Amino acid sequence: MNDLKLSWIASANSAETLFPLNNLPYGVFSTNGKRPHCGVAIGNFILDVTLAEESGLLTICSEPLFKAASWNKLMSQSPNVWTTFRTRLMEILAEDSSDQARAEAFLISSADVQLHMPFTVSEYTDFYAGRHHALNVGMMFRGPENALPPNWLHIPIGYNGRASSIVVSGTNIRRPWSQLKSPDDTDPRFGPSARFDIELEIGAVVGVPSNGPITVSQADDNIFGYVLLNDWSARDIQAWEYQPLGPFQSKATATSISPWIVTKAALDPFRCETPEREKELLPHLRDCGPMLYDINLSVSLIPDNGLETEIAHTNYNVMYYSAAQQLAHHTTSGCPMRTGDLLGSGTISGPRKDNRGSLLELSWGGKEPFELIDGSSRSFLEDGDTIVLKGSANGHGYKVGFGDCVGKIIEAVNDLE
Ligand code: CA
């Protein structure tokens, strides 16, 4: 069986491409420093959607949707409009399309572009919904008896993060500087983080806004798509600041996202159930269909010498709560959600040691440094290290990929010192 949908663009017809016709993820790109446009990845090319709309080839609304360099205007439309747009895109790019000659004028080689933030993030919330991660971290800090907090099996725990700190893949990440305290220090000190870390996550992007409580099913309808997300985390800042109100400066340096939004429609064939419930959820959070996705994920670390080591691989299907459950929970208080709200899944760790989605877990709090293929070892990130998150759902004869989510650590600088 082969479910690859064929395009007149040859590079989109490979079983290995991340961007076949089945995918069509949405991004923002520019060439030669020109004004950024909206684009769709297809094989080794990008279709310039802003120009295609202007020309009339890809016009689906009476008013333009892609004049601004962001996908928010389409995201804010009803899901019917999302479907109309995707259907038209597929028609234009499919094998034997009568639009091929017109569309060729709007294709750019993806090697020639710079990628930008695909949407304007209105708000950012990060959750803690991976059970293996919560158990690992809980065991390290509270012992095996109290590893999972008592609320964990009843609600997806989260905190309100900062939209201003979300950056697109490729942005360098400056090591943060803040107030720190190690267990043997009597007094805190002000300095650069020595335990700077990653968190492998998937981000859900809200399309349809809401104002008041919504059901899990409505929440699933309101989600527009998904991105890879790296929640950079300074563990030594976090350890000192997190009680009693949770993370603050430890999570405020930056959060990187992949440059492409993979739509919910493209991921639909990969839907799967959440795991069996240890305690039954209250009715408003109960599962009402498969709302997780089977997405293979990996983390690689590349030091300055360029030698890449894959340090972890896991799957989004291990999460305890779906993004729809997180979004529904988020609205129970009446909290309005906006187009462009970004919800981090929480760190995605699996049951095995090589499934752990943070260095904190991989090095067990720094007690068990892990080896890289160049012979060096790591507990936490060093200046010059590059982290690459990869993700793809694998179908019969095709993949639906996110594109890499990359960030390089650069040295701490603080003008206050
Ligand atoms: Ca996180």
Coordinates of C-alpha atoms and ligand atoms in Angstrom, one line a residue:
M1 CA 0.0 0.0 0.0
N2 CA 1.3 3.5 -0.8
D3 CA -0.7 6.5 0.3
L4 CA 1.8 9.1 -1.1
K5 CA -0.2 11.7 -3.0
L6 CA 1.6 12.7 -6.2
S7 CA 2.6 16.2 -7.3
W8 CA 4.0 17.6 -10.5
I9 CA 7.0 18.7 -8.4
A10 CA 9.3 15.6 -8.6
S11 CA 11.1 16.2 -5.3
A12 CA 7.7 16.0 -3.5
N13 CA 7.2 12.5 -4.7
S14 CA 10.0 10.9 -2.7
A15 CA 9.1 8.5 0.2
E16 CA 11.8 10.4 2.2
T17 CA 10.8 14.0 1.7
L18 CA 9.3 15.7 4.8
F19 CA 7.1 17.8 2.5
P20 CA 5.0 15.7 0.1
L21 CA 1.6 16.8 -1.1
N22 CA 0.1 14.9 1.9
N23 CA 1.7 17.5 4.2
L24 CA 1.7 21.1 2.8
P25 CA 2.9 22.9 6.0
Y26 CA 2.6 26.7 6.4
G27 CA 5.6 29.0 6.9
V28 CA 6.9 32.5 6.3
F29 CA 10.0 33.1 4.2
S30 CA 12.1 35.8 2.5
T31 CA 14.7 35.9 -0.2
N32 CA 17.6 38.3 -0.5
G33 CA 16.4 40.4 2.4
K34 CA 13.1 41.2 0.7
R35 CA 9.8 41.6 2.5
P36 CA 8.7 38.2 4.0
H37 CA 5.8 36.3 2.3
C38 CA 3.6 33.4 3.4
G39 CA 4.7 30.1 1.8
V40 CA 3.8 26.4 1.7
A41 CA 6.6 23.8 1.6
I42 CA 6.3 21.2 -1.2
G43 CA 9.3 18.9 -1.8
N44 CA 12.4 21.1 -2.2
F45 CA 10.4 24.2 -3.0
I46 CA 8.2 26.8 -1.4
L47 CA 5.0 28.0 -3.1
D48 CA 4.7 31.8 -2.6
V49 CA 1.2 32.0 -1.2
T50 CA 1.2 35.8 -0.9
L51 CA 1.9 36.2 -4.6
A52 CA -0.3 33.3 -5.6
E53 CA -3.2 35.0 -3.8
E54 CA -2.5 38.4 -5.3
S55 CA -2.5 36.9 -8.8
G56 CA -5.9 35.3 -8.3
L57 CA -4.6 31.7 -8.5
L58 CA -5.2 31.0 -4.8
T59 CA -7.9 33.4 -3.8
I60 CA -10.5 31.9 -1.5
C61 CA -11.9 34.9 0.4
S62 CA -13.2 38.3 -0.7
E63 CA -10.5 40.0 1.3
P64 CA -6.8 39.0 1.2
L65 CA -5.6 36.6 3.8
F66 CA -1.8 36.6 3.2
K67 CA -0.9 40.3 2.9
A68 CA 0.8 40.3 6.3
A69 CA 3.8 38.0 6.8
S70 CA 1.9 35.6 9.1
W71 CA -0.7 32.9 9.0
N72 CA -2.9 34.4 11.7
K73 CA -5.6 35.7 9.4
L74 CA -6.3 32.3 7.9
M75 CA -6.0 30.7 11.4
S76 CA -8.7 33.1 12.7
Q77 CA -11.2 31.9 10.0
S78 CA -13.6 29.0 10.5
P79 CA -12.3 25.4 10.0
N80 CA -14.4 25.3 6.8
V81 CA -12.2 28.0 5.3
W82 CA -9.0 26.1 6.4
T83 CA -10.4 23.1 4.5
T84 CA -11.3 25.2 1.4
F85 CA -7.8 26.6 1.3
R86 CA -6.1 23.2 1.7
T87 CA -8.3 21.6 -0.9
R88 CA -7.4 24.4 -3.4
L89 CA -3.7 24.1 -2.6
M90 CA -3.8 20.4 -3.3
E91 CA -5.6 20.9 -6.5
I92 CA -2.9 23.4 -7.7
L93 CA 0.0 21.2 -6.7
A94 CA -1.3 17.7 -7.6
E95 CA -0.1 15.7 -10.6
D96 CA -1.9 16.6 -13.8
S97 CA -3.1 20.0 -12.3
S98 CA -4.3 22.4 -15.0
D99 CA -2.8 25.2 -12.8
Q100 CA 0.8 23.9 -13.1
A101 CA 2.0 26.6 -15.6
R102 CA 0.6 29.5 -13.5
A103 CA 1.9 28.0 -10.2
E104 CA 5.4 27.5 -11.5
A105 CA 5.9 31.3 -11.5
F106 CA 5.4 31.3 -7.7
L107 CA 7.9 28.5 -6.8
I108 CA 11.1 29.3 -5.0
S109 CA 13.9 26.8 -4.2
S110 CA 13.9 26.2 -0.4
A111 CA 17.7 26.4 -0.5
D112 CA 17.5 30.1 -1.3
V113 CA 15.2 31.4 1.5
Q114 CA 15.4 32.6 5.0
L115 CA 12.6 31.3 7.3
H116 CA 10.8 33.5 9.8
M117 CA 8.2 33.0 12.6
P118 CA 5.2 31.4 10.8
F119 CA 2.6 33.1 13.0
T120 CA 2.3 35.9 15.5
V121 CA 2.2 34.3 19.0
S122 CA -0.5 36.0 21.0
E123 CA 0.0 34.1 24.3
Y124 CA 2.2 31.1 25.4
T125 CA 1.3 28.5 28.0
D126 CA 3.5 25.5 28.8
F127 CA 2.2 22.2 30.2
Y128 CA 3.8 19.3 32.1
A129 CA 1.7 16.5 30.5
G130 CA 4.4 13.8 29.9
R131 CA 4.1 11.1 32.5
H132 CA 7.6 9.7 32.1
H133 CA 9.1 13.1 32.4
A134 CA 7.0 14.1 35.4
L135 CA 8.0 10.8 37.1
N136 CA 11.7 11.2 36.3
V137 CA 11.8 14.8 37.6
G138 CA 9.6 14.0 40.6
M139 CA 11.9 11.1 41.6
M140 CA 15.0 13.3 41.3
F141 CA 13.6 16.0 43.5
R142 CA 11.0 14.4 45.8
G143 CA 11.8 10.7 45.8
P144 CA 9.8 7.8 44.3
E145 CA 7.0 8.0 46.8
N146 CA 6.0 11.6 46.0
A147 CA 7.2 11.6 42.3
L148 CA 3.8 12.6 40.9
P149 CA 2.1 15.5 42.6
P150 CA -1.5 14.6 43.8
N151 CA -3.2 16.8 41.1
W152 CA -1.2 15.3 38.2
L153 CA -3.6 12.5 37.3
H154 CA -6.6 14.9 37.4
I155 CA -5.5 18.0 35.5
P156 CA -2.9 18.9 32.9
I157 CA -0.5 21.1 35.0
G158 CA 0.7 24.3 33.3
Y159 CA 2.1 27.8 33.7
N160 CA 1.7 31.0 31.8
G161 CA 4.8 31.7 29.8
R162 CA 5.9 34.7 27.6
A163 CA 4.8 35.1 24.0
S164 CA 7.7 37.6 23.7
S165 CA 10.3 34.9 24.1
I166 CA 9.2 32.6 21.3
V167 CA 11.7 32.5 18.5
V168 CA 11.9 30.6 15.2
S169 CA 14.4 27.8 14.5
G170 CA 17.9 29.0 13.7
T171 CA 17.9 31.8 16.3
N172 CA 20.9 31.7 18.5
I173 CA 20.2 31.2 22.2
R174 CA 22.2 33.3 24.7
R175 CA 22.9 31.5 27.9
P176 CA 20.9 33.2 30.6
W177 CA 22.2 35.1 33.6
S178 CA 20.2 35.2 36.8
Q179 CA 20.1 34.6 40.5
L180 CA 21.3 31.1 41.4
K181 CA 21.8 29.0 44.4
S182 CA 23.4 25.6 44.5
P183 CA 22.6 23.2 47.4
D184 CA 26.0 23.9 49.1
D185 CA 25.9 27.7 48.8
T186 CA 24.6 29.6 51.9
D187 CA 23.7 32.7 49.9
P188 CA 22.5 33.1 46.3
R189 CA 24.8 34.6 43.7
F190 CA 24.2 36.5 40.4
G191 CA 25.8 34.7 37.4
P192 CA 25.3 32.7 34.2
S193 CA 23.4 29.5 34.4
A194 CA 25.6 26.4 34.6
R195 CA 22.8 23.9 34.1
F196 CA 21.2 25.2 30.9
D197 CA 18.9 22.6 29.3
I198 CA 16.4 21.7 26.6
E199 CA 12.9 20.3 26.7
L200 CA 11.6 18.4 23.6
E201 CA 8.0 19.3 23.1
I202 CA 5.2 19.7 20.5
G203 CA 3.4 23.0 20.4
A204 CA -0.3 23.2 19.6
V205 CA -1.4 26.4 17.7
V206 CA -4.9 27.8 18.4
G207 CA -6.8 29.0 15.4
V208 CA -10.4 29.7 16.4
P209 CA -10.6 32.0 19.4
S210 CA -12.9 31.2 22.4
N211 CA -14.3 33.2 25.2
G212 CA -15.4 31.0 28.1
P213 CA -15.3 27.3 28.8
I214 CA -15.2 24.9 25.8
T215 CA -15.4 21.1 25.6
V216 CA -12.5 18.8 24.7
S217 CA -14.2 18.2 21.3
Q218 CA -14.6 21.9 20.7
A219 CA -10.9 22.4 21.7
D220 CA -9.8 19.9 19.2
D221 CA -11.8 21.7 16.5
N222 CA -10.2 25.1 17.5
I223 CA -6.6 23.8 17.1
F224 CA -5.1 24.8 13.8
G225 CA -1.9 22.8 13.8
Y226 CA 1.3 21.8 15.5
V227 CA 5.0 22.8 15.6
L228 CA 8.1 21.3 17.2
L229 CA 9.0 23.3 20.3
N230 CA 12.2 23.5 22.5
D231 CA 11.5 25.0 25.9
W232 CA 15.1 26.1 26.9
S233 CA 15.3 25.7 30.7
A234 CA 17.9 26.9 33.2
R235 CA 17.7 24.2 35.9
D236 CA 19.8 26.1 38.5
I237 CA 17.6 29.3 38.1
Q238 CA 14.5 27.0 38.2
A239 CA 15.6 25.2 41.4
W240 CA 16.0 28.5 43.3
E241 CA 12.9 30.3 42.1
Y242 CA 10.2 27.7 41.5
Q243 CA 8.5 27.6 44.9
P244 CA 5.8 28.6 45.5
L245 CA 4.6 30.0 42.1
G246 CA 6.4 27.8 39.5
P247 CA 8.9 28.6 36.8
F248 CA 9.7 32.2 35.9
Q249 CA 13.1 33.4 34.7
S250 CA 14.3 29.8 34.2
K251 CA 11.9 29.6 31.2
A252 CA 11.9 33.2 30.0
T253 CA 15.2 33.2 27.9
A254 CA 13.7 31.7 24.8
T255 CA 11.5 29.0 23.4
S256 CA 12.3 27.8 19.8
I257 CA 9.7 26.6 17.4
S258 CA 10.0 24.8 14.0
P259 CA 9.5 27.1 11.0
W260 CA 6.5 25.2 9.6
I261 CA 3.1 24.8 11.1
V262 CA 1.9 21.2 10.2
T263 CA -1.8 21.4 10.0
K264 CA -4.2 19.2 11.9
A265 CA -5.6 18.0 8.6
A266 CA -2.1 16.7 7.5
L267 CA -1.7 14.9 10.8
D268 CA -5.2 13.4 10.8
P269 CA -4.1 9.9 9.6
F270 CA -1.8 9.7 12.6
R271 CA -4.3 10.2 15.3
C272 CA -4.1 7.9 18.3
E273 CA -5.6 7.4 21.8
T274 CA -4.1 8.7 25.0
P275 CA -2.8 6.0 27.4
E276 CA -5.1 4.1 29.7
R277 CA -6.2 6.3 32.7
E278 CA -5.0 5.3 36.1
K279 CA -7.7 7.5 37.6
E280 CA -10.8 8.4 35.7
L281 CA -10.8 12.0 34.6
L282 CA -13.7 14.3 35.5
P283 CA -16.3 14.5 32.7
H284 CA -15.1 17.9 31.3
L285 CA -11.7 16.4 30.6
R286 CA -12.6 13.0 29.4
D287 CA -11.3 11.7 26.0
C288 CA -13.9 11.8 23.3
G289 CA -11.8 10.4 20.4
P290 CA -8.2 9.9 19.4
M291 CA -6.5 13.3 19.9
L292 CA -2.9 12.5 20.3
Y293 CA -0.7 11.8 17.3
D294 CA 1.9 9.2 16.3
I295 CA 4.9 11.5 15.7
N296 CA 8.5 10.2 15.9
L297 CA 10.8 12.7 17.5
S298 CA 14.5 12.9 18.1
V299 CA 17.1 15.2 19.7
S300 CA 20.6 15.7 18.4
L301 CA 23.5 17.6 19.9
I302 CA 26.2 19.0 17.7
P303 CA 29.3 20.5 19.4
D304 CA 31.5 23.1 17.7
N305 CA 33.4 20.3 15.9
G306 CA 30.2 19.5 13.9
L307 CA 30.0 15.8 15.0
E308 CA 26.3 15.1 15.5
T309 CA 25.1 12.7 18.2
E310 CA 21.4 11.7 18.5
I311 CA 21.0 11.8 22.2
A312 CA 17.3 10.8 22.5
H313 CA 14.3 9.6 20.4
T314 CA 10.7 9.3 21.5
N315 CA 7.1 9.7 20.2
Y316 CA 4.4 12.2 21.0
N317 CA 2.0 9.3 21.5
V318 CA 3.3 8.7 25.0
M319 CA 1.7 11.9 26.4
Y320 CA -0.9 11.5 29.1
Y321 CA -3.0 14.5 28.1
S322 CA -3.7 15.7 24.5
A323 CA -3.4 19.3 23.4
A324 CA -7.3 19.3 23.2
Q325 CA -7.5 18.4 26.8
Q326 CA -5.0 21.0 27.7
L327 CA -6.9 23.7 25.8
A328 CA -10.2 22.6 27.3
H329 CA -8.7 22.8 30.8
H330 CA -7.2 26.2 30.0
T331 CA -10.7 27.6 29.4
T332 CA -12.5 26.2 32.5
S333 CA -11.9 29.4 34.5
G334 CA -13.3 31.5 31.6
C335 CA -9.9 32.3 30.3
P336 CA -10.3 33.7 26.7
M337 CA -8.1 32.0 24.1
R338 CA -6.9 33.9 21.0
T339 CA -5.9 33.1 17.5
G340 CA -2.1 32.5 17.8
D341 CA -2.2 31.1 21.3
L342 CA 0.6 28.5 21.6
L343 CA 0.4 25.6 24.0
G344 CA 3.6 23.6 24.8
S345 CA 2.9 19.9 25.4
G346 CA 5.4 19.4 28.2
T347 CA 8.6 17.4 27.9
I348 CA 8.1 14.3 25.8
S349 CA 10.0 11.4 27.4
G350 CA 9.4 7.7 26.9
P351 CA 10.0 4.8 29.2
R352 CA 13.6 4.0 28.3
K353 CA 16.7 6.0 29.1
D354 CA 17.3 6.9 25.5
N355 CA 13.7 8.2 25.3
R356 CA 14.3 11.1 27.6
G357 CA 13.5 14.6 26.2
S358 CA 15.8 16.7 28.5
L359 CA 19.4 16.7 29.6
L360 CA 18.3 16.8 33.2
E361 CA 16.8 13.3 32.7
L362 CA 19.5 12.0 30.4
S363 CA 22.2 12.9 32.9
W364 CA 20.0 12.2 35.9
G365 CA 20.4 15.7 37.4
G366 CA 24.1 15.8 36.3
K367 CA 25.1 12.7 38.3
E368 CA 25.4 10.5 35.2
P369 CA 27.0 12.5 32.3
F370 CA 26.3 10.9 28.9
E371 CA 28.8 10.4 26.0
L372 CA 28.8 12.0 22.6
I373 CA 30.3 10.3 19.6
D374 CA 33.4 12.6 19.7
G375 CA 34.3 11.1 23.0
S376 CA 33.3 14.1 25.1
S377 CA 30.5 14.0 27.6
R378 CA 27.7 16.3 28.7
S379 CA 25.4 16.8 31.7
F380 CA 24.1 20.2 30.5
L381 CA 24.7 22.4 27.5
E382 CA 28.0 24.0 26.7
D383 CA 28.6 27.3 24.7
G384 CA 28.8 26.4 21.0
D385 CA 26.5 23.4 21.3
T386 CA 23.7 23.2 18.7
I387 CA 20.5 21.3 19.5
V388 CA 18.4 19.9 16.7
L389 CA 14.9 18.6 17.2
K390 CA 13.4 16.5 14.4
G391 CA 9.9 15.2 14.0
S392 CA 7.9 13.3 11.4
A393 CA 4.8 11.1 11.2
N394 CA 5.4 8.1 9.0
G395 CA 2.6 6.9 6.7
H396 CA 2.6 4.2 4.0
G397 CA 5.1 5.4 1.5
Y398 CA 5.3 9.0 2.8
K399 CA 6.3 11.2 5.7
V400 CA 4.7 14.3 7.2
G401 CA 7.6 16.3 8.6
F402 CA 8.0 19.5 10.6
G403 CA 11.5 20.6 9.5
D404 CA 14.2 20.9 12.1
C405 CA 14.0 23.1 15.2
V406 CA 17.5 24.3 15.7
G407 CA 19.2 26.5 18.3
K408 CA 22.9 27.2 19.1
I409 CA 24.0 28.2 22.6
I410 CA 26.1 31.4 22.7
E411 CA 28.0 32.7 25.7
A412 CA 26.3 34.6 28.5
V413 CA 26.7 38.3 28.5
N414 CA 25.5 40.7 31.2
D415 CA 26.0 44.4 31.2
L416 CA 24.8 44.7 34.8
E417 CA 28.1 43.1 36.0
Ligands
CA1 CA 8.4 22.7 29.3

